[in-house]
Amino acid sequence: MACESLRIMIKDQKPTRSLAYKVLYNLDREAAYDLREAETPYQVGEVMARQLIGWQTLDDASFAEKIFDYSDPNGRFFYFAQLHGWFEEISQARDCFDLSSEVNRERLGAYDLHTAAYRFCRILGAMPSYQLEDGTILKTPNNIDKLAYRPQLLAAIKRGSFCQWMAVFYHEDPHKEFLETYSYEHKLEEWLNESEETVY
């Protein structure tokens, strides 16, 4: 049965890094997501958070290629999560990365693949960081010394996904329910004000 499952999985598939991981997961159901220690959603989120730092300045096409393993239903994350019964995480990934869904199309703020990736990282329980050009790691947007880091923050806005990273601590925070009237709009306003302060 295992051999037949493997045969079906690789039939007519082009050799890719993602497929190689899927083959390994199929052969060894105890293998970690990163083949080291990522065995829980949180640990996978930590892996993702580290990867996002390396991908934060990629153009849209390159970023889409890198994030495929998390964002696409045929990607490596979906396969691993299904093997381990992480059905809630699979559902949340579908909701998060389906940019054409009604919910995501009707968001008041700009919602793109970068925002979805940071949002999903937080859904998994990890806290994505942002690295400035001088190597400074920002854990959250709160208490950033905007004067000291202004040139680097401007560069991060122009050539990176700094604004998308910031958004998941405001109106795209997946841990906030926004039940109060206009609470989402107020968080969006806070995000806009913070972004504007950085620029001006």
PDB file of C-alpha atoms in Angstrom:
ATOM      1  CA  MET A   1       0.000   0.000   0.000  1.00  0.00           C
ATOM      2  CA  ALA A   2       2.824   2.393   0.867  1.00  0.00           C
ATOM      3  CA  CYS A   3       4.545   1.672  -2.461  1.00  0.00           C
ATOM      4  CA  GLU A   4       1.315   2.201  -4.383  1.00  0.00           C
ATOM      5  CA  SER A   5       0.676   5.458  -2.559  1.00  0.00           C
ATOM      6  CA  LEU A   6       4.182   6.612  -3.418  1.00  0.00           C
ATOM      7  CA  ARG A   7       3.780   5.575  -7.062  1.00  0.00           C
ATOM      8  CA  ILE A   8       0.555   7.565  -7.389  1.00  0.00           C
ATOM      9  CA  MET A   9       2.098  10.591  -5.728  1.00  0.00           C
ATOM     10  CA  ILE A  10       5.115  10.821  -8.033  1.00  0.00           C
ATOM     11  CA  LYS A  11       3.413   9.726 -11.277  1.00  0.00           C
ATOM     12  CA  ASP A  12       3.854  12.378 -14.011  1.00  0.00           C
ATOM     13  CA  GLN A  13       5.315  14.821 -11.471  1.00  0.00           C
ATOM     14  CA  LYS A  14       8.358  16.938 -12.249  1.00  0.00           C
ATOM     15  CA  PRO A  15      11.223  16.481  -9.775  1.00  0.00           C
ATOM     16  CA  THR A  16      11.112  19.355  -7.286  1.00  0.00           C
ATOM     17  CA  ARG A  17      12.371  20.067  -3.799  1.00  0.00           C
ATOM     18  CA  SER A  18       8.782  20.017  -2.558  1.00  0.00           C
ATOM     19  CA  LEU A  19       8.134  16.599  -4.098  1.00  0.00           C
ATOM     20  CA  ALA A  20      11.322  15.245  -2.539  1.00  0.00           C
ATOM     21  CA  TYR A  21      10.117  16.301   0.909  1.00  0.00           C
ATOM     22  CA  LYS A  22       6.719  14.715   0.268  1.00  0.00           C
ATOM     23  CA  VAL A  23       8.399  11.436  -0.681  1.00  0.00           C
ATOM     24  CA  LEU A  24      10.409  11.535   2.555  1.00  0.00           C
ATOM     25  CA  TYR A  25       7.280  12.283   4.612  1.00  0.00           C
ATOM     26  CA  ASN A  26       5.511   9.388   2.887  1.00  0.00           C
ATOM     27  CA  LEU A  27       8.373   6.986   3.606  1.00  0.00           C
ATOM     28  CA  ASP A  28       8.897   8.115   7.189  1.00  0.00           C
ATOM     29  CA  ARG A  29       5.717   9.300   8.902  1.00  0.00           C
ATOM     30  CA  GLU A  30       7.778  10.312  11.944  1.00  0.00           C
ATOM     31  CA  ALA A  31       9.981  12.735   9.977  1.00  0.00           C
ATOM     32  CA  ALA A  32       9.798  16.359  11.110  1.00  0.00           C
ATOM     33  CA  TYR A  33       8.692  19.074   8.693  1.00  0.00           C
ATOM     34  CA  ASP A  34      12.264  20.393   8.435  1.00  0.00           C
ATOM     35  CA  LEU A  35      13.671  16.853   8.897  1.00  0.00           C
ATOM     36  CA  ARG A  36      15.117  18.089  12.212  1.00  0.00           C
ATOM     37  CA  GLU A  37      12.716  19.097  14.962  1.00  0.00           C
ATOM     38  CA  ALA A  38       9.619  20.861  13.587  1.00  0.00           C
ATOM     39  CA  GLU A  39       6.898  18.410  14.600  1.00  0.00           C
ATOM     40  CA  THR A  40       4.116  20.756  15.786  1.00  0.00           C
ATOM     41  CA  PRO A  41       2.268  23.638  14.094  1.00  0.00           C
ATOM     42  CA  TYR A  42       4.144  26.107  16.317  1.00  0.00           C
ATOM     43  CA  GLN A  43       7.523  24.618  15.383  1.00  0.00           C
ATOM     44  CA  VAL A  44       6.615  24.740  11.687  1.00  0.00           C
ATOM     45  CA  GLY A  45       5.625  28.376  12.276  1.00  0.00           C
ATOM     46  CA  GLU A  46       9.080  29.023  13.734  1.00  0.00           C
ATOM     47  CA  VAL A  47      10.661  27.535  10.607  1.00  0.00           C
ATOM     48  CA  MET A  48       8.417  29.749   8.495  1.00  0.00           C
ATOM     49  CA  ALA A  49       9.306  32.842  10.541  1.00  0.00           C
ATOM     50  CA  ARG A  50      13.016  32.271   9.898  1.00  0.00           C
ATOM     51  CA  GLN A  51      12.371  31.773   6.199  1.00  0.00           C
ATOM     52  CA  LEU A  52      10.273  34.939   5.951  1.00  0.00           C
ATOM     53  CA  ILE A  53      13.252  37.006   7.101  1.00  0.00           C
ATOM     54  CA  GLY A  54      15.219  35.707   4.131  1.00  0.00           C
ATOM     55  CA  TRP A  55      12.307  36.357   1.755  1.00  0.00           C
ATOM     56  CA  GLN A  56      11.224  39.806   2.968  1.00  0.00           C
ATOM     57  CA  THR A  57      12.779  41.759   0.077  1.00  0.00           C
ATOM     58  CA  LEU A  58      11.831  39.397  -2.766  1.00  0.00           C
ATOM     59  CA  ASP A  59       9.698  40.632  -5.643  1.00  0.00           C
ATOM     60  CA  ASP A  60       6.156  39.262  -5.876  1.00  0.00           C
ATOM     61  CA  ALA A  61       6.968  36.493  -8.360  1.00  0.00           C
ATOM     62  CA  SER A  62       9.993  35.227  -6.419  1.00  0.00           C
ATOM     63  CA  PHE A  63       8.084  35.408  -3.143  1.00  0.00           C
ATOM     64  CA  ALA A  64       5.168  33.430  -4.611  1.00  0.00           C
ATOM     65  CA  GLU A  65       7.626  30.748  -5.654  1.00  0.00           C
ATOM     66  CA  LYS A  66       9.185  30.559  -2.192  1.00  0.00           C
ATOM     67  CA  ILE A  67       5.905  30.587  -0.252  1.00  0.00           C
ATOM     68  CA  PHE A  68       4.314  27.917  -2.511  1.00  0.00           C
ATOM     69  CA  ASP A  69       5.020  25.136  -0.006  1.00  0.00           C
ATOM     70  CA  TYR A  70       2.779  26.898   2.534  1.00  0.00           C
ATOM     71  CA  SER A  71       0.262  28.627   0.287  1.00  0.00           C
ATOM     72  CA  ASP A  72      -0.682  26.012  -2.311  1.00  0.00           C
ATOM     73  CA  PRO A  73      -2.942  23.028  -1.542  1.00  0.00           C
ATOM     74  CA  ASN A  74      -0.426  20.890  -3.459  1.00  0.00           C
ATOM     75  CA  GLY A  75       2.464  22.258  -1.423  1.00  0.00           C
ATOM     76  CA  ARG A  76       4.568  20.579   1.166  1.00  0.00           C
ATOM     77  CA  PHE A  77       2.796  22.061   4.238  1.00  0.00           C
ATOM     78  CA  PHE A  78      -0.644  20.805   3.208  1.00  0.00           C
ATOM     79  CA  TYR A  79       0.741  17.316   2.624  1.00  0.00           C
ATOM     80  CA  PHE A  80       2.586  17.230   5.953  1.00  0.00           C
ATOM     81  CA  ALA A  81      -0.402  18.665   7.846  1.00  0.00           C
ATOM     82  CA  GLN A  82      -2.752  16.104   6.330  1.00  0.00           C
ATOM     83  CA  LEU A  83      -0.467  13.234   7.329  1.00  0.00           C
ATOM     84  CA  HIS A  84      -0.521  14.507  10.912  1.00  0.00           C
ATOM     85  CA  GLY A  85      -4.208  15.360  11.162  1.00  0.00           C
ATOM     86  CA  TRP A  86      -3.792  19.131  11.382  1.00  0.00           C
ATOM     87  CA  PHE A  87      -7.156  19.779   9.772  1.00  0.00           C
ATOM     88  CA  GLU A  88      -7.769  23.094  11.529  1.00  0.00           C
ATOM     89  CA  GLU A  89      -4.428  24.435  10.260  1.00  0.00           C
ATOM     90  CA  ILE A  90      -5.215  23.195   6.737  1.00  0.00           C
ATOM     91  CA  SER A  91      -8.549  25.019   6.818  1.00  0.00           C
ATOM     92  CA  GLN A  92      -6.906  28.197   8.116  1.00  0.00           C
ATOM     93  CA  ALA A  93      -4.204  28.001   5.438  1.00  0.00           C
ATOM     94  CA  ARG A  94      -6.861  27.734   2.729  1.00  0.00           C
ATOM     95  CA  ASP A  95      -8.720  30.742   4.133  1.00  0.00           C
ATOM     96  CA  CYS A  96      -5.552  32.759   4.579  1.00  0.00           C
ATOM     97  CA  PHE A  97      -3.951  32.165   1.179  1.00  0.00           C
ATOM     98  CA  ASP A  98      -7.075  32.255  -1.005  1.00  0.00           C
ATOM     99  CA  LEU A  99      -6.595  35.856  -2.130  1.00  0.00           C
ATOM    100  CA  SER A 100      -9.654  35.685  -4.405  1.00  0.00           C
ATOM    101  CA  SER A 101     -12.084  34.641  -1.659  1.00  0.00           C
ATOM    102  CA  GLU A 102     -14.907  37.036  -0.851  1.00  0.00           C
ATOM    103  CA  VAL A 103     -13.581  37.665   2.659  1.00  0.00           C
ATOM    104  CA  ASN A 104     -10.087  38.499   1.476  1.00  0.00           C
ATOM    105  CA  ARG A 105     -11.282  40.602  -1.484  1.00  0.00           C
ATOM    106  CA  GLU A 106     -13.476  42.699   0.810  1.00  0.00           C
ATOM    107  CA  ARG A 107     -10.784  43.551   3.334  1.00  0.00           C
ATOM    108  CA  LEU A 108     -10.397  47.300   3.744  1.00  0.00           C
ATOM    109  CA  GLY A 109      -6.615  47.135   3.836  1.00  0.00           C
ATOM    110  CA  ALA A 110      -4.404  45.853   1.033  1.00  0.00           C
ATOM    111  CA  TYR A 111      -4.217  42.068   1.353  1.00  0.00           C
ATOM    112  CA  ASP A 112      -1.569  40.287  -0.689  1.00  0.00           C
ATOM    113  CA  LEU A 113       0.519  37.122  -0.532  1.00  0.00           C
ATOM    114  CA  HIS A 114       3.111  38.753   1.747  1.00  0.00           C
ATOM    115  CA  THR A 115       0.418  39.765   4.263  1.00  0.00           C
ATOM    116  CA  ALA A 116      -1.156  36.304   4.045  1.00  0.00           C
ATOM    117  CA  ALA A 117       2.210  34.678   4.775  1.00  0.00           C
ATOM    118  CA  TYR A 118       2.870  36.788   7.885  1.00  0.00           C
ATOM    119  CA  ARG A 119      -0.715  36.225   8.998  1.00  0.00           C
ATOM    120  CA  PHE A 120      -0.436  32.447   8.599  1.00  0.00           C
ATOM    121  CA  CYS A 121       2.855  32.429  10.487  1.00  0.00           C
ATOM    122  CA  ARG A 122       1.040  34.033  13.419  1.00  0.00           C
ATOM    123  CA  ILE A 123      -1.861  31.585  13.030  1.00  0.00           C
ATOM    124  CA  LEU A 124       0.645  28.762  13.551  1.00  0.00           C
ATOM    125  CA  GLY A 125       1.619  30.452  16.822  1.00  0.00           C
ATOM    126  CA  ALA A 126       4.985  31.886  15.811  1.00  0.00           C
ATOM    127  CA  MET A 127       5.925  35.561  15.878  1.00  0.00           C
ATOM    128  CA  PRO A 128       7.488  36.710  12.596  1.00  0.00           C
ATOM    129  CA  SER A 129      10.321  39.226  12.900  1.00  0.00           C
ATOM    130  CA  TYR A 130      11.639  41.805  10.450  1.00  0.00           C
ATOM    131  CA  GLN A 131      15.323  42.410   9.779  1.00  0.00           C
ATOM    132  CA  LEU A 132      16.587  45.863   8.840  1.00  0.00           C
ATOM    133  CA  GLU A 133      19.549  46.436   6.532  1.00  0.00           C
ATOM    134  CA  ASP A 134      21.979  46.849   9.445  1.00  0.00           C
ATOM    135  CA  GLY A 135      20.955  43.474  10.859  1.00  0.00           C
ATOM    136  CA  THR A 136      18.635  44.848  13.556  1.00  0.00           C
ATOM    137  CA  ILE A 137      15.807  42.411  14.235  1.00  0.00           C
ATOM    138  CA  LEU A 138      12.408  43.946  14.964  1.00  0.00           C
ATOM    139  CA  LYS A 139      10.204  41.634  17.020  1.00  0.00           C
ATOM    140  CA  THR A 140       7.087  43.840  16.936  1.00  0.00           C
ATOM    141  CA  PRO A 141       6.330  47.276  15.482  1.00  0.00           C
ATOM    142  CA  ASN A 142       5.803  48.693  18.977  1.00  0.00           C
ATOM    143  CA  ASN A 143       8.439  50.975  20.434  1.00  0.00           C
ATOM    144  CA  ILE A 144      10.509  51.202  17.249  1.00  0.00           C
ATOM    145  CA  ASP A 145      12.790  54.226  17.460  1.00  0.00           C
ATOM    146  CA  LYS A 146      11.581  55.740  14.200  1.00  0.00           C
ATOM    147  CA  LEU A 147      14.096  58.565  14.268  1.00  0.00           C
ATOM    148  CA  ALA A 148      17.099  56.308  14.790  1.00  0.00           C
ATOM    149  CA  TYR A 149      16.017  53.803  12.144  1.00  0.00           C
ATOM    150  CA  ARG A 150      14.201  56.131   9.740  1.00  0.00           C
ATOM    151  CA  PRO A 151      16.468  55.598   6.655  1.00  0.00           C
ATOM    152  CA  GLN A 152      16.357  51.832   7.113  1.00  0.00           C
ATOM    153  CA  LEU A 153      12.600  51.819   7.708  1.00  0.00           C
ATOM    154  CA  LEU A 154      12.063  53.815   4.514  1.00  0.00           C
ATOM    155  CA  ALA A 155      14.203  51.307   2.628  1.00  0.00           C
ATOM    156  CA  ALA A 156      12.210  48.438   4.170  1.00  0.00           C
ATOM    157  CA  ILE A 157       8.958  50.041   3.009  1.00  0.00           C
ATOM    158  CA  LYS A 158      10.225  50.683  -0.525  1.00  0.00           C
ATOM    159  CA  ARG A 159      12.116  47.443  -1.117  1.00  0.00           C
ATOM    160  CA  GLY A 160      10.588  45.014   1.324  1.00  0.00           C
ATOM    161  CA  SER A 161       7.426  43.774   2.977  1.00  0.00           C
ATOM    162  CA  PHE A 162       7.695  45.912   6.117  1.00  0.00           C
ATOM    163  CA  CYS A 163       4.137  47.286   5.834  1.00  0.00           C
ATOM    164  CA  GLN A 164       2.706  43.791   5.358  1.00  0.00           C
ATOM    165  CA  TRP A 165       4.677  42.592   8.382  1.00  0.00           C
ATOM    166  CA  MET A 166       3.330  45.501  10.440  1.00  0.00           C
ATOM    167  CA  ALA A 167      -0.257  44.798   9.363  1.00  0.00           C
ATOM    168  CA  VAL A 168      -0.429  41.467  11.216  1.00  0.00           C
ATOM    169  CA  PHE A 169       0.047  43.312  14.509  1.00  0.00           C
ATOM    170  CA  TYR A 170      -2.857  45.645  13.725  1.00  0.00           C
ATOM    171  CA  HIS A 171      -5.904  45.031  11.488  1.00  0.00           C
ATOM    172  CA  GLU A 172      -4.632  41.670  10.144  1.00  0.00           C
ATOM    173  CA  ASP A 173      -3.873  40.209  13.572  1.00  0.00           C
ATOM    174  CA  PRO A 174      -5.423  36.712  13.381  1.00  0.00           C
ATOM    175  CA  HIS A 175      -5.779  36.564  17.170  1.00  0.00           C
ATOM    176  CA  LYS A 176      -8.124  39.548  17.368  1.00  0.00           C
ATOM    177  CA  GLU A 177     -11.840  38.998  16.784  1.00  0.00           C
ATOM    178  CA  PHE A 178     -12.797  42.671  16.152  1.00  0.00           C
ATOM    179  CA  LEU A 179     -16.242  42.127  17.676  1.00  0.00           C
ATOM    180  CA  GLU A 180     -16.755  45.753  18.685  1.00  0.00           C
ATOM    181  CA  THR A 181     -18.208  48.069  16.082  1.00  0.00           C
ATOM    182  CA  TYR A 182     -15.460  49.680  13.990  1.00  0.00           C
ATOM    183  CA  SER A 183     -12.709  47.932  15.981  1.00  0.00           C
ATOM    184  CA  TYR A 184     -11.195  46.613  12.725  1.00  0.00           C
ATOM    185  CA  GLU A 185     -11.336  50.080  11.186  1.00  0.00           C
ATOM    186  CA  HIS A 186      -9.660  51.621  14.245  1.00  0.00           C
ATOM    187  CA  LYS A 187      -6.797  49.108  14.041  1.00  0.00           C
ATOM    188  CA  LEU A 188      -6.454  49.841  10.331  1.00  0.00           C
ATOM    189  CA  GLU A 189      -6.284  53.545  11.174  1.00  0.00           C
ATOM    190  CA  GLU A 190      -3.564  52.873  13.782  1.00  0.00           C
ATOM    191  CA  TRP A 191      -1.565  50.929  11.175  1.00  0.00           C
ATOM    192  CA  LEU A 192      -1.918  53.771   8.656  1.00  0.00           C
ATOM    193  CA  ASN A 193      -0.820  56.335  11.234  1.00  0.00           C
ATOM    194  CA  GLU A 194       2.193  54.256  12.246  1.00  0.00           C
ATOM    195  CA  SER A 195       3.175  53.774   8.605  1.00  0.00           C
ATOM    196  CA  GLU A 196       2.753  57.485   7.907  1.00  0.00           C
ATOM    197  CA  GLU A 197       4.896  58.428  10.909  1.00  0.00           C
ATOM    198  CA  THR A 198       7.649  56.192   9.585  1.00  0.00           C
ATOM    199  CA  VAL A 199       7.587  57.909   6.206  1.00  0.00           C
ATOM    200  CA  TYR A 200       7.182  61.492   7.396  1.00  0.00           C
TER     201      TYR A 200
END
